[in-house]
Amino acid sequence: MSESNLKNRYDFIILFDVKDGNPNGDPDAGNLPRIDSETGEGLVTDVCLKRKIRNFVQLTQTGRPGYDIFVKEKAILNNSIAKAYADLNIKLDENDKKAKGKKDEVDRVRAKMCEDYFDIRTFGAVMSTGANAGQVRGPVQLTFARSIDPVVILEHSITRMAVATEEEAEKQSGDNRTMGRKNTVSYGLYAAYGFISPALAAQTGFTEADLELLWKALTEMFDHDHSAARGMMATQKLFIFKHDTALGNAPSNKLFDLINITRKADVAVPRKFADYSVNVDKSNLPNGVELIEK
């Protein structure tokens, strides 16, 4: 890739909210919105957020070389690894379904996978299955998102004015109704934290152009992810701490402490982003660190 390499460390906070929706259901709990059982605070996994970033890039960069997505819906990962071997004209034993590349071949294929797939050079990947393309540790890492306040999960009864089979219709004497349940969070403001390492970016080929696409994805990804289950979701703020060195000029936790998010005193039950105050202590911003707001 011709774009310039990443030279600065970044730490960031993304604030997003949900209204009357399920931001991230837990399949082991009947797809209920995830919560911290001790505090009642809502949770959204890092995997969920990465999925939305992947989907945004796949949608907006279709056909652009170097911006394919490795972990996408209905993908067969070993086929993608095998394609990289074929693209590099590396021959494997066709009679051995478990044939794997040699060490120097694995290194070449791993570099090829980083070059071709945005999500590999961004988040990393385990590609030691199939023909083997090794493992990649990505420069961009995200935490779980956690709501600022405890969230309330509501259960709603819903009705579908149809049934699936003739047998169901006969049992209902033609009434033809199907009852169901839908669970939502009334309102929740969530914060997730991210970290970007230029040292790891140099290993995967993650560039300044990739970084700009990541910022765009974080701010716009919910606009392309609407569904009946998720209600109204939106990125409200993105705070980016840019260090002027590769190793950084301050600990990330100290930078995150400069952002204070509190519910306004006159708000008993928050139902919108405006019910919160977001205060930034710019006076204590360390030397060598720039704060960028999006």
GROMACS .gro file of C-alpha atoms in nm:
model
  294
    1MET     CA    1   0.000   0.000   0.000
    2SER     CA    2   0.136   0.341  -0.090
    3GLU     CA    3  -0.016   0.542   0.195
    4SER     CA    4   0.218   0.658   0.472
    5ASN     CA    5   0.282   0.443   0.775
    6LEU     CA    6   0.137   0.526   1.116
    7LYS     CA    7   0.380   0.724   1.333
    8ASN     CA    8   0.166   0.825   1.633
    9ARG     CA    9   0.005   0.637   1.917
   10TYR     CA   10  -0.367   0.698   1.965
   11ASP     CA   11  -0.613   0.637   2.246
   12PHE     CA   12  -0.982   0.709   2.199
   13ILE     CA   13  -1.326   0.704   2.358
   14ILE     CA   14  -1.645   0.648   2.162
   15LEU     CA   15  -1.980   0.748   2.313
   16PHE     CA   16  -2.290   0.597   2.155
   17ASP     CA   17  -2.646   0.554   2.272
   18VAL     CA   18  -2.949   0.334   2.219
   19LYS     CA   19  -3.314   0.421   2.259
   20ASP     CA   20  -3.590   0.158   2.266
   21GLY     CA   21  -3.362  -0.110   2.124
   22ASN     CA   22  -3.133  -0.403   2.198
   23PRO     CA   23  -2.775  -0.294   2.126
   24ASN     CA   24  -2.616  -0.638   2.172
   25GLY     CA   25  -2.822  -0.944   2.263
   26ASP     CA   26  -2.675  -1.237   2.454
   27PRO     CA   27  -2.764  -1.565   2.276
   28ASP     CA   28  -2.702  -1.759   2.599
   29ALA     CA   29  -2.968  -1.550   2.776
   30GLY     CA   30  -3.253  -1.558   2.527
   31ASN     CA   31  -3.092  -1.269   2.335
   32LEU     CA   32  -3.157  -1.029   2.623
   33PRO     CA   33  -2.953  -0.705   2.619
   34ARG     CA   34  -2.623  -0.768   2.798
   35ILE     CA   35  -2.583  -0.624   3.146
   36ASP     CA   36  -2.340  -0.637   3.436
   37SER     CA   37  -2.541  -0.843   3.684
   38GLU     CA   38  -2.380  -0.668   3.982
   39THR     CA   39  -2.431  -0.306   3.876
   40GLY     CA   40  -2.709  -0.322   3.618
   41GLU     CA   41  -2.494  -0.132   3.369
   42GLY     CA   42  -2.543  -0.225   3.006
   43LEU     CA   43  -2.266  -0.395   2.807
   44VAL     CA   44  -2.180  -0.416   2.438
   45THR     CA   45  -1.894  -0.650   2.345
   46ASP     CA   46  -1.585  -0.549   2.153
   47VAL     CA   47  -1.673  -0.820   1.899
   48CYS     CA   48  -2.008  -0.648   1.834
   49LEU     CA   49  -1.838  -0.312   1.772
   50LYS     CA   50  -1.579  -0.469   1.541
   51ARG     CA   51  -1.861  -0.634   1.346
   52LYS     CA   52  -2.019  -0.294   1.281
   53ILE     CA   53  -1.683  -0.151   1.168
   54ARG     CA   54  -1.630  -0.447   0.935
   55ASN     CA   55  -1.979  -0.408   0.791
   56PHE     CA   56  -1.923  -0.036   0.730
   57VAL     CA   57  -1.595  -0.097   0.548
   58GLN     CA   58  -1.746  -0.379   0.344
   59LEU     CA   59  -2.036  -0.155   0.246
   60THR     CA   60  -1.837   0.157   0.160
   61GLN     CA   61  -1.519   0.005   0.012
   62THR     CA   62  -1.666  -0.271  -0.207
   63GLY     CA   63  -1.430  -0.358  -0.491
   64ARG     CA   64  -1.143  -0.144  -0.362
   65PRO     CA   65  -0.819  -0.348  -0.356
   66GLY     CA   66  -0.686  -0.400  -0.005
   67TYR     CA   67  -1.018  -0.340   0.167
   68ASP     CA   68  -1.181  -0.681   0.158
   69ILE     CA   69  -1.312  -0.823   0.487
   70PHE     CA   70  -1.182  -1.158   0.614
   71VAL     CA   71  -1.443  -1.226   0.884
   72LYS     CA   72  -1.769  -1.155   0.703
   73GLU     CA   73  -2.109  -1.317   0.688
   74LYS     CA   74  -2.104  -1.672   0.548
   75ALA     CA   75  -1.729  -1.654   0.483
   76ILE     CA   76  -1.525  -1.977   0.470
   77LEU     CA   77  -1.198  -1.862   0.620
   78ASN     CA   78  -0.983  -2.150   0.497
   79ASN     CA   79  -1.089  -2.073   0.139
   80SER     CA   80  -0.961  -1.717   0.177
   81ILE     CA   81  -0.628  -1.850   0.307
   82ALA     CA   82  -0.606  -2.098   0.019
   83LYS     CA   83  -0.674  -1.815  -0.228
   84ALA     CA   84  -0.378  -1.620  -0.089
   85TYR     CA   85  -0.155  -1.923  -0.148
   86ALA     CA   86  -0.285  -1.947  -0.505
   87ASP     CA   87  -0.235  -1.573  -0.566
   88LEU     CA   88   0.129  -1.612  -0.462
   89ASN     CA   89   0.169  -1.924  -0.680
   90ILE     CA   90   0.258  -2.136  -0.379
   91LYS     CA   91   0.170  -2.496  -0.452
   92LEU     CA   92   0.036  -2.725  -0.182
   93ASP     CA   93  -0.016  -3.099  -0.202
   94GLU     CA   94  -0.359  -3.125  -0.367
   95ASN     CA   95  -0.396  -3.482  -0.242
   96ASP     CA   96  -0.348  -3.379   0.119
   97LYS     CA   97  -0.645  -3.180   0.251
   98LYS     CA   98  -0.443  -3.092   0.562
   99ALA     CA   99  -0.136  -2.972   0.373
  100LYS     CA  100   0.022  -2.665   0.528
  101GLY     CA  101   0.274  -2.415   0.400
  102LYS     CA  102   0.635  -2.403   0.512
  103LYS     CA  103   0.757  -2.129   0.745
  104ASP     CA  104   0.878  -1.888   0.475
  105GLU     CA  105   0.560  -1.952   0.277
  106VAL     CA  106   0.343  -1.886   0.583
  107ASP     CA  107   0.522  -1.554   0.635
  108ARG     CA  108   0.456  -1.451   0.274
  109VAL     CA  109   0.091  -1.552   0.291
  110ARG     CA  110   0.043  -1.372   0.622
  111ALA     CA  111   0.178  -1.052   0.467
  112LYS     CA  112  -0.052  -1.104   0.167
  113MET     CA  113  -0.355  -1.147   0.395
  114CYS     CA  114  -0.269  -0.824   0.577
  115GLU     CA  115  -0.238  -0.645   0.245
  116ASP     CA  116  -0.571  -0.773   0.111
  117TYR     CA  117  -0.796  -0.757   0.419
  118PHE     CA  118  -0.870  -0.440   0.615
  119ASP     CA  119  -0.989  -0.621   0.927
  120ILE     CA  120  -0.677  -0.839   0.950
  121ARG     CA  121  -0.432  -0.548   0.940
  122THR     CA  122  -0.660  -0.353   1.177
  123PHE     CA  123  -0.775  -0.604   1.440
  124GLY     CA  124  -0.551  -0.902   1.369
  125ALA     CA  125  -0.662  -1.259   1.309
  126VAL     CA  126  -0.588  -1.623   1.385
  127MET     CA  127  -0.520  -1.784   1.046
  128SER     CA  128  -0.343  -2.101   1.153
  129THR     CA  129  -0.627  -2.317   1.023
  130GLY     CA  130  -0.633  -2.476   0.678
  131ALA     CA  131  -0.317  -2.416   0.479
  132ASN     CA  132  -0.198  -2.187   0.762
  133ALA     CA  133  -0.129  -1.816   0.736
  134GLY     CA  134  -0.010  -1.777   1.094
  135GLN     CA  135  -0.143  -1.526   1.345
  136VAL     CA  136  -0.159  -1.148   1.338
  137ARG     CA  137  -0.186  -0.918   1.638
  138GLY     CA  138  -0.374  -0.610   1.527
  139PRO     CA  139  -0.278  -0.252   1.613
  140VAL     CA  140  -0.637  -0.149   1.696
  141GLN     CA  141  -0.791  -0.289   2.013
  142LEU     CA  142  -1.131  -0.210   2.169
  143THR     CA  143  -1.282  -0.270   2.512
  144PHE     CA  144  -1.637  -0.371   2.594
  145ALA     CA  145  -1.867  -0.069   2.596
  146ARG     CA  146  -2.035  -0.001   2.930
  147SER     CA  147  -2.332   0.225   2.996
  148ILE     CA  148  -2.280   0.535   3.209
  149ASP     CA  149  -2.585   0.454   3.423
  150PRO     CA  150  -2.767   0.127   3.492
  151VAL     CA  151  -3.012   0.038   3.216
  152VAL     CA  152  -3.368  -0.090   3.243
  153ILE     CA  153  -3.462  -0.385   3.022
  154LEU     CA  154  -3.826  -0.393   2.919
  155GLU     CA  155  -4.007  -0.699   2.784
  156HIS     CA  156  -4.278  -0.638   2.525
  157SER     CA  157  -4.538  -0.882   2.396
  158ILE     CA  158  -4.571  -0.869   2.018
  159THR     CA  159  -4.823  -1.021   1.779
  160ARG     CA  160  -4.775  -1.147   1.425
  161MET     CA  161  -5.102  -1.166   1.234
  162ALA     CA  162  -5.002  -1.489   1.063
  163VAL     CA  163  -4.896  -1.845   1.138
  164ALA     CA  164  -4.637  -2.066   0.974
  165THR     CA  165  -4.834  -2.382   0.899
  166GLU     CA  166  -5.182  -2.508   0.819
  167GLU     CA  167  -5.178  -2.708   1.143
  168GLU     CA  168  -5.132  -2.389   1.348
  169ALA     CA  169  -5.419  -2.223   1.162
  170GLU     CA  170  -5.650  -2.517   1.235
  171LYS     CA  171  -5.566  -2.508   1.607
  172GLN     CA  172  -5.658  -2.138   1.618
  173SER     CA  173  -5.976  -2.183   1.411
  174GLY     CA  174  -5.848  -1.932   1.157
  175ASP     CA  175  -5.748  -1.662   1.409
  176ASN     CA  176  -5.391  -1.698   1.280
  177ARG     CA  177  -5.189  -1.510   1.542
  178THR     CA  178  -4.837  -1.578   1.663
  179MET     CA  179  -4.729  -1.431   1.996
  180GLY     CA  180  -4.373  -1.336   2.075
  181ARG     CA  181  -4.147  -1.131   2.301
  182LYS     CA  182  -3.916  -0.839   2.235
  183ASN     CA  183  -3.667  -0.699   2.486
  184THR     CA  184  -3.534  -0.345   2.473
  185VAL     CA  185  -3.327  -0.095   2.666
  186SER     CA  186  -3.534   0.220   2.723
  187TYR     CA  187  -3.224   0.437   2.697
  188GLY     CA  188  -2.854   0.388   2.752
  189LEU     CA  189  -2.543   0.596   2.687
  190TYR     CA  190  -2.240   0.370   2.640
  191ALA     CA  191  -1.866   0.438   2.643
  192ALA     CA  192  -1.603   0.216   2.482
  193TYR     CA  193  -1.227   0.268   2.485
  194GLY     CA  194  -0.976   0.202   2.209
  195PHE     CA  195  -0.600   0.187   2.161
  196ILE     CA  196  -0.386   0.209   1.848
  197SER     CA  197  -0.022   0.097   1.842
  198PRO     CA  198   0.205   0.224   1.561
  199ALA     CA  199   0.453  -0.056   1.637
  200LEU     CA  200   0.190  -0.320   1.557
  201ALA     CA  201   0.065  -0.109   1.266
  202ALA     CA  202   0.411  -0.135   1.111
  203GLN     CA  203   0.387  -0.515   1.131
  204THR     CA  204   0.045  -0.537   0.962
  205GLY     CA  205   0.072  -0.246   0.717
  206PHE     CA  206  -0.205  -0.040   0.886
  207THR     CA  207  -0.169   0.310   0.739
  208GLU     CA  208  -0.287   0.667   0.789
  209ALA     CA  209  -0.550   0.604   0.520
  210ASP     CA  210  -0.675   0.302   0.716
  211LEU     CA  211  -0.687   0.518   1.028
  212GLU     CA  212  -0.905   0.780   0.860
  213LEU     CA  213  -1.140   0.505   0.744
  214LEU     CA  214  -1.156   0.372   1.101
  215TRP     CA  215  -1.256   0.715   1.236
  216LYS     CA  216  -1.522   0.742   0.966
  217ALA     CA  217  -1.654   0.397   1.053
  218LEU     CA  218  -1.674   0.474   1.424
  219THR     CA  219  -1.874   0.792   1.364
  220GLU     CA  220  -2.106   0.660   1.090
  221MET     CA  221  -2.137   0.284   1.145
  222PHE     CA  222  -2.474   0.296   1.323
  223ASP     CA  223  -2.629   0.489   1.032
  224HIS     CA  224  -2.592   0.175   0.820
  225ASP     CA  225  -2.687  -0.077   1.089
  226HIS     CA  226  -3.053  -0.001   1.158
  227SER     CA  227  -3.283  -0.291   1.236
  228ALA     CA  228  -3.614  -0.349   1.415
  229ALA     CA  229  -3.426  -0.504   1.707
  230ARG     CA  230  -3.176  -0.222   1.763
  231GLY     CA  231  -3.414   0.072   1.783
  232MET     CA  232  -3.236   0.407   1.755
  233MET     CA  233  -2.858   0.390   1.787
  234ALA     CA  234  -2.604   0.662   1.709
  235THR     CA  235  -2.247   0.766   1.778
  236GLN     CA  236  -2.270   1.084   1.983
  237LYS     CA  237  -1.903   1.173   2.040
  238LEU     CA  238  -1.560   1.045   1.950
  239PHE     CA  239  -1.266   1.173   2.155
  240ILE     CA  240  -0.922   1.098   2.007
  241PHE     CA  241  -0.597   1.148   2.198
  242LYS     CA  242  -0.311   1.176   1.949
  243HIS     CA  243   0.039   1.138   2.092
  244ASP     CA  244   0.323   1.307   1.908
  245THR     CA  245   0.544   0.998   1.952
  246ALA     CA  246   0.507   0.631   1.869
  247LEU     CA  247   0.542   0.520   2.232
  248GLY     CA  248   0.307   0.785   2.368
  249ASN     CA  249   0.336   1.078   2.605
  250ALA     CA  250   0.095   0.976   2.883
  251PRO     CA  251  -0.080   0.666   3.017
  252SER     CA  252  -0.413   0.603   2.847
  253ASN     CA  253  -0.605   0.577   3.175
  254LYS     CA  254  -0.487   0.925   3.275
  255LEU     CA  255  -0.610   1.062   2.943
  256PHE     CA  256  -0.947   0.889   2.975
  257ASP     CA  257  -0.989   1.047   3.319
  258LEU     CA  258  -0.994   1.389   3.151
  259ILE     CA  259  -1.336   1.304   3.003
  260ASN     CA  260  -1.610   1.326   3.267
  261ILE     CA  261  -1.959   1.206   3.170
  262THR     CA  262  -2.236   1.269   3.421
  263ARG     CA  263  -2.613   1.278   3.423
  264LYS     CA  264  -2.746   1.630   3.468
  265ALA     CA  265  -2.867   1.709   3.817
  266ASP     CA  266  -3.223   1.790   3.713
  267VAL     CA  267  -3.266   1.466   3.515
  268ALA     CA  268  -3.420   1.180   3.711
  269VAL     CA  269  -3.445   0.933   3.422
  270PRO     CA  270  -3.223   0.994   3.117
  271ARG     CA  271  -3.388   0.941   2.780
  272LYS     CA  272  -3.158   1.131   2.542
  273PHE     CA  273  -2.794   1.233   2.502
  274ALA     CA  274  -2.877   1.591   2.605
  275ASP     CA  275  -2.962   1.456   2.952
  276TYR     CA  276  -2.587   1.411   3.011
  277SER     CA  277  -2.302   1.656   3.056
  278VAL     CA  278  -1.971   1.572   2.890
  279ASN     CA  279  -1.690   1.778   3.039
  280VAL     CA  280  -1.335   1.776   2.901
  281ASP     CA  281  -1.051   1.889   3.128
  282LYS     CA  282  -0.831   2.039   2.858
  283SER     CA  283  -0.625   2.233   3.113
  284ASN     CA  284  -0.459   1.910   3.230
  285LEU     CA  285  -0.391   1.769   2.885
  286PRO     CA  286  -0.028   1.643   2.896
  287ASN     CA  287   0.240   1.792   2.676
  288GLY     CA  288   0.274   1.610   2.348
  289VAL     CA  289  -0.089   1.495   2.338
  290GLU     CA  290  -0.352   1.651   2.110
  291LEU     CA  291  -0.724   1.607   2.171
  292ILE     CA  292  -0.939   1.568   1.860
  293GLU     CA  293  -1.319   1.565   1.886
  294LYS     CA  294  -1.550   1.423   1.621
   0.00000   0.00000   0.00000
